[in-house]
XYZ file of C-alpha atoms in Angstrom:
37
model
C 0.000 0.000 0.000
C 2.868 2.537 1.017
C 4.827 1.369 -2.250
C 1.396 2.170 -4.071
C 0.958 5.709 -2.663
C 4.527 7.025 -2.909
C 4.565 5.844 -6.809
C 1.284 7.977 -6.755
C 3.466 10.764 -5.133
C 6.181 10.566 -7.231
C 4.363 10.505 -10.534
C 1.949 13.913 -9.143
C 5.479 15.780 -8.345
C 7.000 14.948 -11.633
C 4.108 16.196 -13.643
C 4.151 19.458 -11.803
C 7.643 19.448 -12.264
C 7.415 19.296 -16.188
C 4.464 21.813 -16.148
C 7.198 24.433 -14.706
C 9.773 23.322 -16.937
C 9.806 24.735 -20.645
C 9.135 21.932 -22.753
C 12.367 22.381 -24.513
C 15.033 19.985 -23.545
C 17.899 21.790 -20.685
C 20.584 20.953 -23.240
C 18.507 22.904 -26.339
C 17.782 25.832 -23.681
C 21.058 26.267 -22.550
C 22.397 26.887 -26.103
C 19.381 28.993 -27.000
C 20.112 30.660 -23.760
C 23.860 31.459 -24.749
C 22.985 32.244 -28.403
C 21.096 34.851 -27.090
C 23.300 36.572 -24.498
């Protein structure tokens, strides 16, 4: 049961995780990032 709810946990926190990450990949951002500055 514990095993069940913590995968329930971990999958909620990584969704709201990606929703305030950009959808673009960190390695993709970070050059887009230095292109730009």
């Amino acid at each position: 049961m514990s095993r069940y709810v913590s995968k329930l946990l971990v999958l909620e926190a990584a969704s709201q995780w990606r929703e305030l990450k950009p959808p673009v990949p960190p390695q993709e951002g970070g050059v887009g990032r230095a292109r730009c500055n």
